[in-house]
Amino acid sequence: MIELKGKPVADFIYQQIETKLEKWSEHKWARPHLTVILVGADPASQVYVQHKQKACEKLGFKSTLIQLPDSISEKDLTEKLQYLNNDPSVDAILMQLPLPAHLPTKKMSDLIAANKDADALTSSSLGLLVTAQQMVASCTPSGIMEILKFYGLDVAHKNVLVIGRSLIVGFPLFHLLNQKNATVTLAHSKTQNLKLLIKEFDFVFVAIGKAQYFKASDFKKGAVVIDVGMHRLESGLVGDVQAEGAVGHLSALTPVPGGVGPTTIALLMSNTFKLAEKSRMAPS
Ligand code: NAP
């Protein structure tokens, strides 16, 4: 079984960005600037944000972290986002999710200007994806597409199954796979007989947010399984799939940790770079 590690994929993406940045020096362009908004003090979100800041440092991007109290009102967060949208020094904005329960996530995300939407989560970014016109797509599904490319796993003409339809993972992944000419089935919590259905697919992408929900033997023998799940248990980080029993049954599996996670951050850097480059190239 091939372990589809994310770090070599992420390193490859970082190298590509560094090469492109060399040309930026010739233009004397300011380095890309990512601003991350963190509302509240969710420990997991704090860790993810630190990783994002480290990645910015590694590439020489400017990164700003705006920490806001979890009591912040919808009005104040709206004003903060509008301020950042209008700040010409900011190239990309990422609002770390989840937001506290009193804030309407979709409405708040939709306030991010389309030309600064680093995780491509706004309704206008998703519209561009659905019509295959996107310049950037959501980081996690885009990172998964890079894993497939890096390991030479071609989904064209294949029947593939995505389990989970969130706007941040399953839904954009469905469209990215469709754009690569896979025939995509999208399953979710209301799908009937999922455990029977799953056995029919050579590629399965699991993003349900339930720790170790699937066993390796639930999948068809020889299947490629991409496990997006990420759960912090006392025993450590685990995914939505139990890795035990995968060797000898699956042909490839992303490890957790070390699979999809590193590529998500690399794609955030890549998206920030692309948004910044577009703004540098725009006629002033
Ligand atoms: P989410 O918003 O909770 O969405 C979960 C999706 O799974 C929903 O569409 C839900 O269906 C479906 N689902 C739930 N239980 C199911 C079941 N038993 N059978 C079939 N479908 C089921 O989660 P998310 O944000 O997409 O995240 C999914 C997982 O990926 C989480 O573990 C998260 O931590 C992880 N994640 C990892 C990264 C990374 O960088 N590695 C990034 C993002 C997310 P309904 O729509 O019907 O409710």
Tab-separated table of C-alpha atoms and ligand atoms in Angstrom:
chain	number	residue	atom	x	y	z
A	1	MET	CA	0.000	0.000	0.000
A	2	ILE	CA	1.267	3.483	-0.832
A	3	GLU	CA	1.141	5.954	2.027
A	4	LEU	CA	0.142	9.221	0.359
A	5	LYS	CA	2.202	11.569	2.499
A	6	GLY	CA	1.400	15.253	2.176
A	7	LYS	CA	4.778	16.725	3.096
A	8	PRO	CA	6.572	16.017	-0.218
A	9	VAL	CA	3.557	17.435	-2.049
A	10	ALA	CA	3.594	20.547	0.133
A	11	ASP	CA	7.372	20.949	-0.323
A	12	PHE	CA	6.923	20.761	-4.094
A	13	ILE	CA	4.273	23.508	-3.949
A	14	TYR	CA	6.521	25.685	-1.739
A	15	GLN	CA	9.387	25.242	-4.232
A	16	GLN	CA	7.162	26.350	-7.101
A	17	ILE	CA	6.114	29.472	-5.173
A	18	GLU	CA	9.735	30.282	-4.284
A	19	THR	CA	10.748	30.016	-7.942
A	20	LYS	CA	7.946	32.363	-8.969
A	21	LEU	CA	8.826	34.779	-6.165
A	22	GLU	CA	12.325	35.191	-7.626
A	23	LYS	CA	10.706	37.019	-10.562
A	24	TRP	CA	8.903	39.291	-8.112
A	25	SER	CA	12.240	40.703	-6.949
A	26	GLU	CA	12.890	41.927	-10.501
A	27	HIS	CA	9.624	43.901	-10.356
A	28	LYS	CA	10.363	45.068	-6.794
A	29	TRP	CA	6.861	43.914	-5.840
A	30	ALA	CA	5.931	43.745	-2.141
A	31	ARG	CA	5.754	40.182	-0.821
A	32	PRO	CA	2.287	38.569	-0.595
A	33	HIS	CA	0.385	39.539	2.548
A	34	LEU	CA	-2.035	37.123	4.229
A	35	THR	CA	-4.249	38.337	7.059
A	36	VAL	CA	-5.803	35.677	9.288
A	37	ILE	CA	-8.762	36.493	11.523
A	38	LEU	CA	-9.158	34.361	14.609
A	39	VAL	CA	-12.321	34.903	16.616
A	40	GLY	CA	-12.197	33.434	20.129
A	41	ALA	CA	-9.658	31.082	21.646
A	42	ASP	CA	-10.476	27.622	20.264
A	43	PRO	CA	-7.251	25.655	20.978
A	44	ALA	CA	-7.335	23.657	17.717
A	45	SER	CA	-7.872	26.855	15.691
A	46	GLN	CA	-4.925	28.464	17.470
A	47	VAL	CA	-2.678	25.557	16.434
A	48	TYR	CA	-3.860	25.721	12.804
A	49	VAL	CA	-3.276	29.480	12.717
A	50	GLN	CA	0.266	29.046	14.065
A	51	HIS	CA	1.022	26.551	11.284
A	52	LYS	CA	-0.270	29.038	8.716
A	53	GLN	CA	1.899	31.812	10.127
A	54	LYS	CA	4.963	29.541	10.069
A	55	ALA	CA	4.330	28.720	6.417
A	56	CYS	CA	4.157	32.450	5.632
A	57	GLU	CA	7.457	32.992	7.455
A	58	LYS	CA	9.100	30.137	5.535
A	59	LEU	CA	8.192	31.756	2.207
A	60	GLY	CA	8.878	35.323	3.296
A	61	PHE	CA	5.206	36.313	3.006
A	62	LYS	CA	3.920	39.035	5.290
A	63	SER	CA	1.385	37.599	7.719
A	64	THR	CA	-0.912	39.423	10.104
A	65	LEU	CA	-2.961	37.720	12.780
A	66	ILE	CA	-6.013	39.594	13.999
A	67	GLN	CA	-7.307	38.054	17.213
A	68	LEU	CA	-10.816	39.079	18.181
A	69	PRO	CA	-12.762	38.222	21.333
A	70	ASP	CA	-15.426	35.536	20.993
A	71	SER	CA	-17.946	38.089	22.266
A	72	ILE	CA	-17.427	40.251	19.155
A	73	SER	CA	-20.686	41.425	17.602
A	74	GLU	CA	-21.729	40.737	14.026
A	75	LYS	CA	-21.536	44.496	13.370
A	76	ASP	CA	-17.948	44.815	14.648
A	77	LEU	CA	-16.755	41.771	12.706
A	78	THR	CA	-18.466	43.139	9.595
A	79	GLU	CA	-16.628	46.440	9.999
A	80	LYS	CA	-13.294	44.654	10.519
A	81	LEU	CA	-13.781	42.620	7.324
A	82	GLN	CA	-14.812	45.692	5.345
A	83	TYR	CA	-11.731	47.530	6.604
A	84	LEU	CA	-9.468	44.676	5.456
A	85	ASN	CA	-11.238	44.478	2.094
A	86	ASN	CA	-10.362	48.140	1.538
A	87	ASP	CA	-6.792	47.938	2.838
A	88	PRO	CA	-4.571	47.853	-0.290
A	89	SER	CA	-1.689	46.288	1.675
A	90	VAL	CA	-3.730	43.103	2.323
A	91	ASP	CA	-3.719	40.547	-0.501
A	92	ALA	CA	-5.604	37.667	1.074
A	93	ILE	CA	-7.950	37.202	4.023
A	94	LEU	CA	-8.644	33.951	5.833
A	95	MET	CA	-11.243	33.779	8.577
A	96	GLN	CA	-10.437	30.741	10.701
A	97	LEU	CA	-13.517	28.558	11.249
A	98	PRO	CA	-15.485	27.670	13.268
A	99	LEU	CA	-16.836	31.032	14.387
A	100	PRO	CA	-18.588	31.324	17.757
A	101	ALA	CA	-22.221	30.156	17.557
A	102	HIS	CA	-23.770	33.652	17.684
A	103	LEU	CA	-22.090	34.676	14.414
A	104	PRO	CA	-23.677	33.563	11.097
A	105	THR	CA	-20.762	31.789	9.399
A	106	LYS	CA	-21.943	31.944	5.783
A	107	LYS	CA	-23.039	35.583	6.018
A	108	MET	CA	-19.718	36.572	7.618
A	109	SER	CA	-17.618	34.567	5.115
A	110	ASP	CA	-19.505	36.164	2.247
A	111	LEU	CA	-18.278	39.594	3.362
A	112	ILE	CA	-14.718	38.780	2.287
A	113	ALA	CA	-13.963	40.486	-1.037
A	114	ALA	CA	-13.768	37.963	-3.886
A	115	ASN	CA	-10.278	39.174	-4.890
A	116	LYS	CA	-8.982	38.498	-1.339
A	117	ASP	CA	-10.840	35.254	-0.581
A	118	ALA	CA	-7.920	32.954	0.356
A	119	ASP	CA	-10.056	29.870	1.082
A	120	ALA	CA	-12.503	30.533	-1.780
A	121	LEU	CA	-15.476	30.074	0.521
A	122	THR	CA	-17.629	33.025	-0.439
A	123	SER	CA	-20.725	32.448	-2.545
A	124	SER	CA	-19.099	34.255	-5.463
A	125	SER	CA	-15.940	32.090	-5.263
A	126	LEU	CA	-18.083	28.949	-5.083
A	127	GLY	CA	-20.080	30.195	-8.089
A	128	LEU	CA	-16.868	30.517	-10.075
A	129	LEU	CA	-15.935	26.953	-9.090
A	130	VAL	CA	-19.293	25.537	-10.152
A	131	THR	CA	-18.883	27.209	-13.541
A	132	ALA	CA	-15.218	26.069	-13.766
A	133	GLN	CA	-13.906	29.647	-13.858
A	134	GLN	CA	-12.095	29.691	-10.513
A	135	MET	CA	-8.583	31.074	-10.140
A	136	VAL	CA	-8.345	29.593	-6.630
A	137	ALA	CA	-10.463	26.949	-4.894
A	138	SER	CA	-10.832	25.971	-1.271
A	139	CYS	CA	-7.461	24.942	0.192
A	140	THR	CA	-8.228	21.421	1.470
A	141	PRO	CA	-9.855	20.050	-1.710
A	142	SER	CA	-7.249	21.801	-3.860
A	143	GLY	CA	-4.539	20.171	-1.733
A	144	ILE	CA	-6.178	16.780	-2.331
A	145	MET	CA	-6.056	17.379	-6.089
A	146	GLU	CA	-2.319	18.128	-5.737
A	147	ILE	CA	-1.821	14.841	-3.833
A	148	LEU	CA	-3.481	12.947	-6.694
A	149	LYS	CA	-1.301	14.734	-9.272
A	150	PHE	CA	1.935	14.261	-7.304
A	151	TYR	CA	1.389	10.501	-6.871
A	152	GLY	CA	0.183	10.022	-10.457
A	153	LEU	CA	-3.343	8.981	-9.484
A	154	ASP	CA	-5.517	9.863	-12.469
A	155	VAL	CA	-9.258	10.108	-11.757
A	156	ALA	CA	-10.319	10.783	-15.356
A	157	HIS	CA	-12.924	8.257	-16.553
A	158	LYS	CA	-13.120	6.735	-13.050
A	159	ASN	CA	-16.179	6.413	-10.821
A	160	VAL	CA	-15.233	8.159	-7.594
A	161	LEU	CA	-17.087	8.698	-4.323
A	162	VAL	CA	-16.906	11.798	-2.124
A	163	ILE	CA	-18.433	11.329	1.334
A	164	GLY	CA	-19.338	14.680	2.925
A	165	ARG	CA	-20.807	17.768	1.237
A	166	SER	CA	-19.572	20.690	3.352
A	167	LEU	CA	-18.859	23.926	1.504
A	168	ILE	CA	-15.245	23.791	2.684
A	169	VAL	CA	-14.362	20.202	1.663
A	170	GLY	CA	-16.870	17.834	0.021
A	171	PHE	CA	-18.753	20.242	-2.242
A	172	PRO	CA	-15.701	21.939	-3.813
A	173	LEU	CA	-13.931	18.568	-4.059
A	174	PHE	CA	-16.918	17.205	-6.008
A	175	HIS	CA	-16.468	20.022	-8.549
A	176	LEU	CA	-12.683	19.778	-8.789
A	177	LEU	CA	-12.923	16.026	-9.462
A	178	ASN	CA	-15.666	16.654	-12.032
A	179	GLN	CA	-13.400	19.182	-13.750
A	180	LYS	CA	-10.826	16.363	-14.065
A	181	ASN	CA	-13.417	14.199	-15.841
A	182	ALA	CA	-14.115	11.822	-12.980
A	183	THR	CA	-17.687	10.598	-12.645
A	184	VAL	CA	-18.410	11.763	-9.130
A	185	THR	CA	-20.973	10.515	-6.607
A	186	LEU	CA	-21.523	12.759	-3.589
A	187	ALA	CA	-22.698	11.006	-0.416
A	188	HIS	CA	-23.750	12.579	2.890
A	189	SER	CA	-25.472	11.759	6.156
A	190	LYS	CA	-28.802	11.073	4.428
A	191	THR	CA	-27.327	8.634	1.871
A	192	GLN	CA	-28.853	5.188	2.210
A	193	ASN	CA	-26.832	1.966	2.272
A	194	LEU	CA	-23.543	3.850	2.220
A	195	LYS	CA	-21.567	0.844	3.439
A	196	LEU	CA	-22.817	-1.140	0.430
A	197	LEU	CA	-22.281	1.756	-2.008
A	198	ILE	CA	-18.735	2.396	-0.852
A	199	LYS	CA	-17.617	-1.082	-1.955
A	200	GLU	CA	-18.174	-0.128	-5.598
A	201	PHE	CA	-15.580	2.650	-5.843
A	202	ASP	CA	-11.869	2.581	-6.666
A	203	PHE	CA	-11.408	6.102	-5.279
A	204	VAL	CA	-13.104	7.256	-2.075
A	205	PHE	CA	-12.673	10.684	-0.467
A	206	VAL	CA	-13.851	10.708	3.149
A	207	ALA	CA	-14.704	14.003	4.886
A	208	ILE	CA	-17.423	13.315	7.424
A	209	GLY	CA	-15.841	14.577	10.639
A	210	LYS	CA	-16.354	11.344	12.630
A	211	ALA	CA	-13.270	9.829	14.205
A	212	GLN	CA	-12.292	6.432	12.729
A	213	TYR	CA	-15.831	5.895	11.435
A	214	PHE	CA	-14.791	3.658	8.523
A	215	LYS	CA	-12.669	0.513	8.728
A	216	ALA	CA	-10.215	-0.288	5.929
A	217	SER	CA	-12.309	-3.385	5.152
A	218	ASP	CA	-15.361	-1.166	4.436
A	219	PHE	CA	-13.691	-0.178	1.141
A	220	LYS	CA	-13.272	-2.202	-2.051
A	221	LYS	CA	-10.030	-4.188	-2.114
A	222	GLY	CA	-7.375	-2.123	-3.881
A	223	ALA	CA	-9.211	1.201	-3.413
A	224	VAL	CA	-7.426	4.534	-3.075
A	225	VAL	CA	-8.726	6.284	0.045
A	226	ILE	CA	-8.198	9.940	0.874
A	227	ASP	CA	-8.959	10.577	4.535
A	228	VAL	CA	-9.656	14.256	5.198
A	229	GLY	CA	-10.812	13.773	8.796
A	230	MET	CA	-8.824	15.273	11.621
A	231	HIS	CA	-9.609	14.507	15.251
A	232	ARG	CA	-7.555	15.203	18.331
A	233	LEU	CA	-8.033	12.220	20.665
A	234	GLU	CA	-6.079	11.610	23.866
A	235	SER	CA	-4.123	8.974	21.930
A	236	GLY	CA	-3.187	11.556	19.245
A	237	LEU	CA	-4.482	12.760	15.880
A	238	VAL	CA	-6.708	10.378	13.909
A	239	GLY	CA	-8.798	10.590	10.758
A	240	ASP	CA	-12.279	9.464	9.701
A	241	VAL	CA	-10.756	6.112	8.622
A	242	GLN	CA	-9.038	3.469	10.747
A	243	ALA	CA	-5.583	2.910	9.296
A	244	GLU	CA	-5.371	-0.518	10.934
A	245	GLY	CA	-5.934	-3.228	8.347
A	246	ALA	CA	-5.230	-0.921	5.382
A	247	VAL	CA	-1.970	-2.613	4.386
A	248	GLY	CA	-2.802	-5.533	2.123
A	249	HIS	CA	-6.359	-4.275	1.517
A	250	LEU	CA	-6.114	-0.711	0.149
A	251	SER	CA	-3.753	0.316	-2.637
A	252	ALA	CA	-3.188	3.830	-1.191
A	253	LEU	CA	-4.228	5.835	1.870
A	254	THR	CA	-3.421	9.295	3.199
A	255	PRO	CA	-1.995	9.061	6.735
A	256	VAL	CA	-3.406	11.123	9.601
A	257	PRO	CA	-1.508	13.147	10.611
A	258	GLY	CA	0.746	13.945	7.663
A	259	GLY	CA	-1.597	13.401	4.701
A	260	VAL	CA	-4.087	16.045	3.666
A	261	GLY	CA	-3.171	18.515	6.454
A	262	PRO	CA	0.219	19.727	5.103
A	263	THR	CA	-1.200	20.247	1.622
A	264	THR	CA	-4.048	22.389	2.972
A	265	ILE	CA	-1.515	24.871	4.338
A	266	ALA	CA	0.589	24.753	1.174
A	267	LEU	CA	-2.517	25.547	-0.885
A	268	LEU	CA	-3.316	28.481	1.390
A	269	MET	CA	0.138	29.828	0.502
A	270	SER	CA	-0.434	29.096	-3.177
A	271	ASN	CA	-3.843	30.826	-3.139
A	272	THR	CA	-2.372	33.842	-1.308
A	273	PHE	CA	0.392	33.999	-3.897
A	274	LYS	CA	-2.056	33.851	-6.816
A	275	LEU	CA	-4.340	36.548	-5.365
A	276	ALA	CA	-1.322	38.766	-4.662
A	277	GLU	CA	0.115	38.226	-8.129
A	278	LYS	CA	-3.186	39.144	-9.737
A	279	SER	CA	-3.334	42.356	-7.722
A	280	ARG	CA	0.306	43.262	-8.594
A	281	MET	CA	-0.405	42.713	-12.280
A	282	ALA	CA	-3.631	44.724	-12.272
A	283	PRO	CA	-3.317	48.103	-14.007
A	284	SER	CA	-3.278	50.824	-11.330
B	1	NAP	P1	-18.718	19.093	8.325
B	1	NAP	O1	-18.964	20.502	7.931
B	1	NAP	O2	-19.163	18.611	9.651
B	1	NAP	O3	-19.395	18.179	7.195
B	1	NAP	C1	-19.462	16.794	7.347
B	1	NAP	C2	-20.149	16.194	6.142
B	1	NAP	O4	-20.158	14.784	6.316
B	1	NAP	C3	-21.607	16.636	5.971
B	1	NAP	O5	-21.875	16.837	4.611
B	1	NAP	C4	-22.415	15.464	6.527
B	1	NAP	O6	-23.637	15.259	5.864
B	1	NAP	C5	-21.484	14.294	6.190
B	1	NAP	N1	-21.652	13.186	7.140
B	1	NAP	C6	-21.640	13.235	8.489
B	1	NAP	N2	-21.802	12.012	8.998
B	1	NAP	C7	-21.925	11.163	7.948
B	1	NAP	C8	-22.108	9.754	7.812
B	1	NAP	N3	-22.204	8.977	8.880
B	1	NAP	N4	-22.185	9.246	6.593
B	1	NAP	C9	-22.085	10.021	5.495
B	1	NAP	N5	-21.900	11.363	5.547
B	1	NAP	C10	-21.821	11.903	6.761
B	1	NAP	O7	-17.178	18.712	8.237
B	1	NAP	P2	-16.007	19.336	7.288
B	1	NAP	O8	-15.703	20.718	7.672
B	1	NAP	O9	-16.296	18.998	5.870
B	1	NAP	O10	-14.779	18.441	7.779
B	1	NAP	C11	-14.782	17.033	7.639
B	1	NAP	C12	-13.555	16.483	8.336
B	1	NAP	O11	-12.406	16.973	7.677
B	1	NAP	C13	-13.406	16.922	9.801
B	1	NAP	O12	-12.835	15.856	10.535
B	1	NAP	C14	-12.433	18.078	9.744
B	1	NAP	O13	-11.704	18.244	10.940
B	1	NAP	C15	-11.549	17.628	8.616
B	1	NAP	N6	-10.849	18.709	7.925
B	1	NAP	C16	-9.525	18.537	7.742
B	1	NAP	C17	-8.809	19.490	7.063
B	1	NAP	C18	-7.350	19.265	6.834
B	1	NAP	O14	-6.654	20.193	6.458
B	1	NAP	N7	-6.865	18.044	6.994
B	1	NAP	C19	-9.450	20.641	6.590
B	1	NAP	C20	-10.816	20.778	6.752
B	1	NAP	C21	-11.522	19.785	7.428
B	1	NAP	P3	-24.862	16.310	5.907
B	1	NAP	O15	-24.494	17.401	4.957
B	1	NAP	O16	-26.043	15.524	5.476
B	1	NAP	O17	-24.944	16.787	7.333
